[in-house]
Short mmCIF file of C-alpha atoms and ligand atoms in Angstrom, two decimals:
data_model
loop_
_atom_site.label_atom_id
_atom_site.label_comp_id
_atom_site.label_asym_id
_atom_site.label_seq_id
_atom_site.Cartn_x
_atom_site.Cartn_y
_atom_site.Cartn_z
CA UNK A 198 20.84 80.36 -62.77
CA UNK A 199 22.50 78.84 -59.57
CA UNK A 200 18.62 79.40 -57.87
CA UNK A 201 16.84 77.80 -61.07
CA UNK A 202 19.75 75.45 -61.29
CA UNK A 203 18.76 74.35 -57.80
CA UNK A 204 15.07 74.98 -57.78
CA UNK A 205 15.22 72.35 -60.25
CA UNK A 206 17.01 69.84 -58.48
CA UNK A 207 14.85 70.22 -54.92
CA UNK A 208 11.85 71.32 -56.22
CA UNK A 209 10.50 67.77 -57.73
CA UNK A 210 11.89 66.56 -54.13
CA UNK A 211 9.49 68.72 -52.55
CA UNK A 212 6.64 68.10 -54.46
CA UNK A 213 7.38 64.35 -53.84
CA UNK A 214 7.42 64.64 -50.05
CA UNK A 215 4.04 66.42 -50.62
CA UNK A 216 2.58 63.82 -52.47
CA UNK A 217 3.61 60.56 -50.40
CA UNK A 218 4.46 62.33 -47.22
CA UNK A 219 0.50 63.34 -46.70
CA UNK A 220 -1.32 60.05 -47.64
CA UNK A 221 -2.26 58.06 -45.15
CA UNK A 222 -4.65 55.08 -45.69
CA UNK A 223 -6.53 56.00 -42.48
CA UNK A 224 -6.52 51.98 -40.24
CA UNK A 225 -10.12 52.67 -39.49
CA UNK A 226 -11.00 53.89 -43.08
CA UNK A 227 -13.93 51.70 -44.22
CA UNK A 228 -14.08 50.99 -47.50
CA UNK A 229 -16.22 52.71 -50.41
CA UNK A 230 -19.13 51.04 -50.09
CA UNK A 231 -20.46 50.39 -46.61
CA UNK A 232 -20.29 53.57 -44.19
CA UNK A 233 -18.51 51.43 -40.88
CA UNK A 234 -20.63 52.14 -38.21
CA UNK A 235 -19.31 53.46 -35.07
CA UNK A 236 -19.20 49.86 -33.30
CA UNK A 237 -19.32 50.63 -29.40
CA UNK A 238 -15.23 49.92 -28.52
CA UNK A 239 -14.28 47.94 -25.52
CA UNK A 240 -12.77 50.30 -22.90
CA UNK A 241 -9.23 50.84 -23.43
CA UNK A 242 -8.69 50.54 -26.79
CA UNK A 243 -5.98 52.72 -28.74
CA UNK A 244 -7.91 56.30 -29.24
CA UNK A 245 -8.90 56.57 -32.22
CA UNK A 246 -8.12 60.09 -32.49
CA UNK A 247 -4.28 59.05 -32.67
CA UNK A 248 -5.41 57.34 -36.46
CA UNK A 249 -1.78 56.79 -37.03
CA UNK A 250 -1.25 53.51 -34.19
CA UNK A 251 -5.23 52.72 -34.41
CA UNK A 252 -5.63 48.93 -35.68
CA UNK A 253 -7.99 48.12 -38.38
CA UNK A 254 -11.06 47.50 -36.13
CA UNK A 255 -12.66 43.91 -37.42
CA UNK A 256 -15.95 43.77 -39.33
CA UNK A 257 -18.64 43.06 -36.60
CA UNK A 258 -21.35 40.72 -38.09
CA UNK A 259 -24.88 40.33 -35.92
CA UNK A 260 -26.21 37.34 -36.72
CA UNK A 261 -29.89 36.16 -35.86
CA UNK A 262 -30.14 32.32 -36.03
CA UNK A 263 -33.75 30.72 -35.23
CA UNK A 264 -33.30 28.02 -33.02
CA UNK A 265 -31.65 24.48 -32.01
CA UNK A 266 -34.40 22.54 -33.30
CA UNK A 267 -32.33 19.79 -35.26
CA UNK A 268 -28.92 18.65 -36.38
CA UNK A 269 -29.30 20.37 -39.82
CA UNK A 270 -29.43 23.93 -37.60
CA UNK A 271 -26.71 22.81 -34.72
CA UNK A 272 -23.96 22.46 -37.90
CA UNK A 273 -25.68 25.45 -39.78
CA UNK A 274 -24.84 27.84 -36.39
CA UNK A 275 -21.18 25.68 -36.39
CA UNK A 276 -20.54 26.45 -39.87
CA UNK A 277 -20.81 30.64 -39.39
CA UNK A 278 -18.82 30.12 -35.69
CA UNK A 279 -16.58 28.58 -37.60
CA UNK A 280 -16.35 30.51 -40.65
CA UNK A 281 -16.53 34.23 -38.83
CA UNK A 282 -13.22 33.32 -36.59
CA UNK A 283 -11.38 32.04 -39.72
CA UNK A 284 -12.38 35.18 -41.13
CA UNK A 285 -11.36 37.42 -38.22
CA UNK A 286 -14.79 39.00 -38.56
CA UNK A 287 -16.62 39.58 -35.33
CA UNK A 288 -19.66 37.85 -34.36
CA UNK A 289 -22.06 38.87 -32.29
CA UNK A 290 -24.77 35.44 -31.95
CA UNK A 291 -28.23 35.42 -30.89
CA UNK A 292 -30.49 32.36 -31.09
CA UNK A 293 -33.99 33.15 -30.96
CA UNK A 294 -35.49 29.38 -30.11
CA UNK A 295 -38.21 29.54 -32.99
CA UNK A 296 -39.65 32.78 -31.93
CA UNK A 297 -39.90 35.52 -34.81
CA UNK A 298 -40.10 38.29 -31.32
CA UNK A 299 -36.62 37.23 -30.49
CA UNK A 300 -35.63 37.82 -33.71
CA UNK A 301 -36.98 40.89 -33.92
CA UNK A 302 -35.12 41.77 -30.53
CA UNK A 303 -31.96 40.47 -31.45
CA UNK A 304 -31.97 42.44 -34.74
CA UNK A 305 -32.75 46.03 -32.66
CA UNK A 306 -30.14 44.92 -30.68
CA UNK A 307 -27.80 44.78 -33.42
CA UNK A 308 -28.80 48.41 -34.52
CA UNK A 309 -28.37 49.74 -31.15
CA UNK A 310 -24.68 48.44 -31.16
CA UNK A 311 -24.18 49.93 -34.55
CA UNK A 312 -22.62 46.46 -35.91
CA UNK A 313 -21.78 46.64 -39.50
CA UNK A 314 -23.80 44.17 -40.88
CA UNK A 315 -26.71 41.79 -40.09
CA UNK A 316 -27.63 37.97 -41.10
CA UNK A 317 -31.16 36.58 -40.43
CA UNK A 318 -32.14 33.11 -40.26
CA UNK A 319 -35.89 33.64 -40.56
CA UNK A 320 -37.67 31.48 -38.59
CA UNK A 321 -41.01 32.09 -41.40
CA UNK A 322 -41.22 34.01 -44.26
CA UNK A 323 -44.09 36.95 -43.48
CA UNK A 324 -43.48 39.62 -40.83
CA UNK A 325 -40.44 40.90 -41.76
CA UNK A 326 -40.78 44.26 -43.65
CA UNK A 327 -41.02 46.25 -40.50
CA UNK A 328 -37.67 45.05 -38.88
CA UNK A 329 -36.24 44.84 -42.13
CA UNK A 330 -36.89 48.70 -42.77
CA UNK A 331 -35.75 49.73 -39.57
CA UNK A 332 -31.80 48.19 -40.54
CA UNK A 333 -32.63 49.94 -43.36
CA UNK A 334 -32.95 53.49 -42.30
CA UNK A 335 -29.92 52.50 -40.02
CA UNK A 336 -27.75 51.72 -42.62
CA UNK A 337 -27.30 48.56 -42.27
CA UNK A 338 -27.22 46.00 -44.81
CA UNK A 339 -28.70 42.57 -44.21
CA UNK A 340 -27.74 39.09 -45.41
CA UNK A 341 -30.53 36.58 -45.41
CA UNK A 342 -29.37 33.15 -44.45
CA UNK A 343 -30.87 29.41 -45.34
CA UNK A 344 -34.95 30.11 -45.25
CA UNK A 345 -36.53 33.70 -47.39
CA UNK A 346 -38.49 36.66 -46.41
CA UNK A 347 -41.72 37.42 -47.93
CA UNK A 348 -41.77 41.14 -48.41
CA UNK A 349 -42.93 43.86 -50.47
CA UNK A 350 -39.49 45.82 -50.88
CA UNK A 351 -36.91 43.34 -52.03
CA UNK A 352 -34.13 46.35 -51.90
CA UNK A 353 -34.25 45.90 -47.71
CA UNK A 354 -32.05 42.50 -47.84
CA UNK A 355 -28.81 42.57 -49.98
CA UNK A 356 -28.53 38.74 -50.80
CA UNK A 357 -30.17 35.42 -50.10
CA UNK A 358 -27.81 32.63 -49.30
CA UNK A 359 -29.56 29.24 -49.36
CA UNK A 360 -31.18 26.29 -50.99
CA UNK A 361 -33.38 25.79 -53.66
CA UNK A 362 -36.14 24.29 -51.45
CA UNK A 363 -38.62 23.86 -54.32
CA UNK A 364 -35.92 22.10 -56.16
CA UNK A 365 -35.90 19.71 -52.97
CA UNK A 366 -39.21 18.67 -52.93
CA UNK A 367 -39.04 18.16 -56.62
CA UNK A 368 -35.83 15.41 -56.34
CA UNK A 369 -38.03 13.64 -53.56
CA UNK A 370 -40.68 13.34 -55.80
CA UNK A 371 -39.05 12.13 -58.83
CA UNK A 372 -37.30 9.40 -56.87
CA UNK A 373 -40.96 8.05 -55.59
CA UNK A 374 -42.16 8.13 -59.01
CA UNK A 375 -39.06 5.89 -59.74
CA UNK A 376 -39.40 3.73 -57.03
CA UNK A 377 -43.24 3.22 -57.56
CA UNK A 378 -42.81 3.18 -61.72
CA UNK A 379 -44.01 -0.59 -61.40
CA UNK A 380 -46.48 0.00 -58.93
CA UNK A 381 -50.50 0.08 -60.21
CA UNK A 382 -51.52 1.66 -57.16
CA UNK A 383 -53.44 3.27 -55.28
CA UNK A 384 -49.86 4.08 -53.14
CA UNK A 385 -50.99 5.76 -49.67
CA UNK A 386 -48.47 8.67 -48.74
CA UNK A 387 -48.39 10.76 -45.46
CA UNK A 388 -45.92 13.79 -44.96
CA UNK A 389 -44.48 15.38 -42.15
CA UNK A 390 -44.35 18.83 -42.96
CA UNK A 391 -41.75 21.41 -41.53
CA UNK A 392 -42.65 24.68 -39.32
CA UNK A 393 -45.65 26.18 -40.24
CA UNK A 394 -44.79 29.24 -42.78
CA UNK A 395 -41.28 28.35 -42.77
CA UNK A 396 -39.65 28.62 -46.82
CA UNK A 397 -38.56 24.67 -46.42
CA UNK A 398 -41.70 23.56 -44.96
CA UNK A 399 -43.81 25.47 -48.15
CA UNK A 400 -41.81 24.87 -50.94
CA UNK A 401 -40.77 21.29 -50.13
CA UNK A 402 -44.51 21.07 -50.12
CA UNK A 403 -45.30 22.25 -53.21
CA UNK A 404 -41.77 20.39 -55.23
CA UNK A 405 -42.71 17.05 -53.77
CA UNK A 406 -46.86 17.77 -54.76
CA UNK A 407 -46.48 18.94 -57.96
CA UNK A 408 -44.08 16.25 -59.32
CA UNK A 409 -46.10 13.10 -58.18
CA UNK A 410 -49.34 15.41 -58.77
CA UNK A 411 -48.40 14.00 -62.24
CA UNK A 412 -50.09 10.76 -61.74
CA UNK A 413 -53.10 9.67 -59.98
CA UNK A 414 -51.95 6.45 -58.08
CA UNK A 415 -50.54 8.58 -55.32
CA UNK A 416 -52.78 9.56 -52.62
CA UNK A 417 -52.01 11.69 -49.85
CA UNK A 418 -53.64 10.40 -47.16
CA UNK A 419 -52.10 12.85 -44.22
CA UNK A 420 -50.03 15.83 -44.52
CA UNK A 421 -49.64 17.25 -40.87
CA UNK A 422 -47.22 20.83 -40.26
CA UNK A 423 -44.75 19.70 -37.86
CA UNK A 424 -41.73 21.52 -35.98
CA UNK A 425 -38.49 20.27 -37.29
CA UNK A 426 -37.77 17.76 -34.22
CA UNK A 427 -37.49 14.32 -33.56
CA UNK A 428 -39.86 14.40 -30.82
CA UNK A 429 -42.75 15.94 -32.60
CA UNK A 430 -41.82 13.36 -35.78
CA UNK A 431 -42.32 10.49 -33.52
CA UNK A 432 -45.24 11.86 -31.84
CA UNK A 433 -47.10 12.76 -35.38
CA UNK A 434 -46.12 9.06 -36.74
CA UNK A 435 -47.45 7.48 -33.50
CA UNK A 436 -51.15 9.31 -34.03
CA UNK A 437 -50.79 8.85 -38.08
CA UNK A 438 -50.42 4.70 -37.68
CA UNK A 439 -52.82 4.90 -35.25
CA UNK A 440 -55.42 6.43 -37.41
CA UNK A 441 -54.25 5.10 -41.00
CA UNK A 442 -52.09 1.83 -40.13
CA UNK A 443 -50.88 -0.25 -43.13
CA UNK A 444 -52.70 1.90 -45.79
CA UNK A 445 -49.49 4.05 -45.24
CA UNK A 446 -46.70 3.63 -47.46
CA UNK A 447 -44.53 5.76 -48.30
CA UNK A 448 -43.54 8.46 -45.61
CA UNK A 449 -42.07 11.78 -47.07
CA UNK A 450 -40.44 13.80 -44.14
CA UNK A 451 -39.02 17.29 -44.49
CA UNK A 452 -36.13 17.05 -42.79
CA UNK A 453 -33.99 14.09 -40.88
CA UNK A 454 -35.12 14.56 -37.72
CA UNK A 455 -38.54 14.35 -38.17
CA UNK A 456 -37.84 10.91 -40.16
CA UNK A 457 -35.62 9.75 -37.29
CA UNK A 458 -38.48 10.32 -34.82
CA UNK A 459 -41.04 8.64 -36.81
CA UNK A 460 -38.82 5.31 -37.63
CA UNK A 461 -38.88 4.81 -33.74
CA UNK A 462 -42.64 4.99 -34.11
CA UNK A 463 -42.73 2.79 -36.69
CA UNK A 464 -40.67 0.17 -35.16
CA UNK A 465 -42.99 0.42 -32.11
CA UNK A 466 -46.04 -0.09 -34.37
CA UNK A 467 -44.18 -3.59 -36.08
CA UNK A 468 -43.79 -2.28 -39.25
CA UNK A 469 -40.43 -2.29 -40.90
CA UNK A 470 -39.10 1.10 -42.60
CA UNK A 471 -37.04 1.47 -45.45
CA UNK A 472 -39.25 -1.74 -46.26
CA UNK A 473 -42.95 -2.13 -45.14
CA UNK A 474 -42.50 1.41 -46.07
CA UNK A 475 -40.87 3.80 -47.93
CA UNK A 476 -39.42 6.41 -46.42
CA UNK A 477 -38.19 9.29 -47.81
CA UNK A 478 -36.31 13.01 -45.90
CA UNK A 479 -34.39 15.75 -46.75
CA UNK A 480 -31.20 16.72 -44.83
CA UNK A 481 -28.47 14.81 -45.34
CA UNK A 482 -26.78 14.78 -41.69
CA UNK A 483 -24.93 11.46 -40.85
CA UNK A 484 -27.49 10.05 -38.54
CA UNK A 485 -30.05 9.65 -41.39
CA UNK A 486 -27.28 8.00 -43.59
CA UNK A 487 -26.44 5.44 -40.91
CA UNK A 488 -30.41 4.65 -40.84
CA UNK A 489 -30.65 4.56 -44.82
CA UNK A 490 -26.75 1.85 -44.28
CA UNK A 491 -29.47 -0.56 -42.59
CA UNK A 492 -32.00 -0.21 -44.81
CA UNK A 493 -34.58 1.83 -42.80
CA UNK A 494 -34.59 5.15 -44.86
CA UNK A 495 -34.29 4.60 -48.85
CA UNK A 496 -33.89 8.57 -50.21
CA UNK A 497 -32.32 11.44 -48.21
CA UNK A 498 -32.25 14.88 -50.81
CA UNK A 499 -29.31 16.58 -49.40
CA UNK A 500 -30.00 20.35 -47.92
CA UNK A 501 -26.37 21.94 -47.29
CA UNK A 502 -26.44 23.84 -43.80
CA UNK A 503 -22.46 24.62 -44.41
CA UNK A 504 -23.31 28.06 -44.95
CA UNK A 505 -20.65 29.84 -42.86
CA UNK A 506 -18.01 30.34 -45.38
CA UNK A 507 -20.52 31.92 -48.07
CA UNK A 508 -22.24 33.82 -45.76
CA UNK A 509 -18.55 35.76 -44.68
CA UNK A 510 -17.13 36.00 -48.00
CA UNK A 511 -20.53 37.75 -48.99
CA UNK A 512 -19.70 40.17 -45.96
CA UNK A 513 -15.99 40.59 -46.77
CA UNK A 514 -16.78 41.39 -50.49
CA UNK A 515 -19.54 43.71 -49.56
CA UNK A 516 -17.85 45.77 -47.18
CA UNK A 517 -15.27 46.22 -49.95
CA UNK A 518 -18.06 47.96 -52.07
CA UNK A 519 -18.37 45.39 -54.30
CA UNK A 520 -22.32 44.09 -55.64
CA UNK A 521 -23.22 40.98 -54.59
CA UNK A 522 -26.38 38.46 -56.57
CA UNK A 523 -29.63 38.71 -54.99
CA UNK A 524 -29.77 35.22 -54.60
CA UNK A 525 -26.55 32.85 -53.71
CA UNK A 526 -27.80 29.21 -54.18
CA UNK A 527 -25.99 26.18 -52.65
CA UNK A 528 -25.50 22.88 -54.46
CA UNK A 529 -26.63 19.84 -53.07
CA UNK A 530 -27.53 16.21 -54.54
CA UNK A 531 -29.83 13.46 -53.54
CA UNK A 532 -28.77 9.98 -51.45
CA UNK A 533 -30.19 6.57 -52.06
CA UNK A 534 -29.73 3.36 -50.42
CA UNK A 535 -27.11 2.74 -53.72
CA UNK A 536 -24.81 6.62 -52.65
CA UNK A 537 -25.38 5.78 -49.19
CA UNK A 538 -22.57 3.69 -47.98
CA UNK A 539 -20.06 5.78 -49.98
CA UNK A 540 -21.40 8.93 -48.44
CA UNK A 541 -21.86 8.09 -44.79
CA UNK A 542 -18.21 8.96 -43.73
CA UNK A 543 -18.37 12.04 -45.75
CA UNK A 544 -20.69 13.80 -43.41
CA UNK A 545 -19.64 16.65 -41.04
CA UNK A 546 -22.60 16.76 -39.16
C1 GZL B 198 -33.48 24.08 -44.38
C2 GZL B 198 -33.61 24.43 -42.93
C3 GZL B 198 -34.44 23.41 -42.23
C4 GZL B 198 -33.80 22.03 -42.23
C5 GZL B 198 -34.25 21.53 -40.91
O1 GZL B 198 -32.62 24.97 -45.00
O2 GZL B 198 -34.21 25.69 -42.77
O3 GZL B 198 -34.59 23.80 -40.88
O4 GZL B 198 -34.21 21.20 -43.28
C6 GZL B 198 -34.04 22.75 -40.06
O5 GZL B 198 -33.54 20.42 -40.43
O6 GZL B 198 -34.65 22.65 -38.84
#
């Protein structure tokens, strides 16, 4: 009696030091869902084999941005900075200057360190299932970040996180058939296209074409691939007004930069933009508002490069195991000279 009596009493005791006494939640534990990969430690840090004191080691994120070409990319590469240190996530940043090899380097480089994740800002769409499939077999999941990949197995990227580029082109079209409703025509246009292959640079294309495609008036006299940059905008312009003079006008330009560029060219020529012609970009950084303030830009469709904080919630949520869309887009509107002044000291960037 006195042994059941007290078998009773310690008994539950004992199975409850069992119970909580063994579980540990193991610091370096990764969660269901992404096997943490065994991220090469700085010397000196608390041995892991002691998994009692071991902090929980921060996510490590390699991320592969393109280049520097224009203000729309400086704030894009800001926004992750930004967003990765608020999120205590560690980034590891290479910026491959437009070349899809550097990308490809950068990403190997990322395997060979083991990070836990990779982001790609693809400099062009093609080329990528071979790189792509290598992360794969390593076990790494990959974010793609602003432009897409054109590849046959759609299960080697997790997620998409960008804009609707298509969608862009579209809005710039509809506001020139606006703008022109009263105009009989013929209306000359030239475009300044973005990188060669590039997702912006195609779709942009094909939004803005098949949306005034709707009416005969508007010709496209020029439409030349350019790089992004204000230099090569200005450059373009200069050879275009040389060639086509007044029987331009309307100028649609894929991004600010390229418009910025080829006002300067336009001033130089003694025509007045925004006026003697319409000119129309996609962006939305602050410089191009101040232009479209004076008068000298009349649309800007707005392409959000504040991706940072998207991009590391996606990699927060995955690493907890949870499924992510296969496509995050970003919302964005359109600027006129009407939104402009309102919107000017709204920009970040
Ligand atoms: C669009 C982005 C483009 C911007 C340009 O998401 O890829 O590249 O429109 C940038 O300014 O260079």
């Amino acid at each position: 009696m006195y042994f059941r009596g007290k078998a009773l009493f310690w008994l539950p005791l004992c199975l409850l030091i069992v119970l909580f006494g063994c579980e540990s939640n193991h610091p370096d534990s990764a969660p269901a869902g992404v096997a943490r990969g065994e991220y090469d430690r700085d010397e000196g840090s608390p041995d892991s084999s002691d998994e009692s004191i071991a902090p929980q080691r921060p996510i490590v994120l390699g991320f592969s941005q393109l280049g520097t070409e224009s203000d729309w990319r400086n704030a894009n590469s800001l926004s992750v900075k930004e967003a990765a240190k608020e999120a205590g996530i560690e980034l590891l940043f290479e910026n491959a200057e437009q070349s899809q090899e550097k990308q490809f380097e950068a990403i190997r480089g990322f395997i060979d360190k083991k990070v836990d994740l990779i982001a790609v800002a693809p400099v062009v769409q093609s080329g990528w299932d071979d790189i792509l499939k290598e992360a794969q077999l390593a076990g790494i999941p990959v974010i793609i970040v602003d432009r897409a990949v054109d590849i046959l197995d759609a299960s080697q990227y997790v997620t998409l996180i960008g804009s609707d580029f298509y969608e862009e082109g579209r809005k710039a079209g509809k506001y020139l058939l606006d703008k022109m409703a009263n105009s009989p025509g013929p209306v000359g246009i030239v475009e300044l296209k973005g990188t060669a292959g590039s997702t912006p640079s195609i779709d942009r294309g094909r939004g803005f074409h098949d949306t005034i495609g709707e009416q005969s008036k508007f010709r496209v006299l020029k439409s030349e691939y350019v790089d992004f940059t204000h230099e090569r905008g200005r450059e373009v312009m200069r050879s275009l007004l040389q060639e086509l003079g007044e029987e331009i006008q309307v100028l649609y330009s894929h991004n600010d930069d390229m418009a910025l560029g080829a006002i300067e060219a336009i001033e130089e020529y003694g025509l007045r933009p925004g006026k003697d012609m319409i000119i129309i970009s996609v962006d939305g950084t602050r410089k191009a508002l101040e232009k479209m303030v004076q008068g000298k830009i009349n649309c800007v469709v707005e392409c959000n490069p504040l991706l940072g904080p998207n991009l590391m919630q996606a990699v927060n949520e995955l690493m907890e195991g949870r499924t992510l869309p296969k496509r995050i887009v970003t919302p964005e509107t359109v600027f006129t000279e009407v939104t402009a002044e309102r919107e000017v000291h709204n920009r970040k960037y």
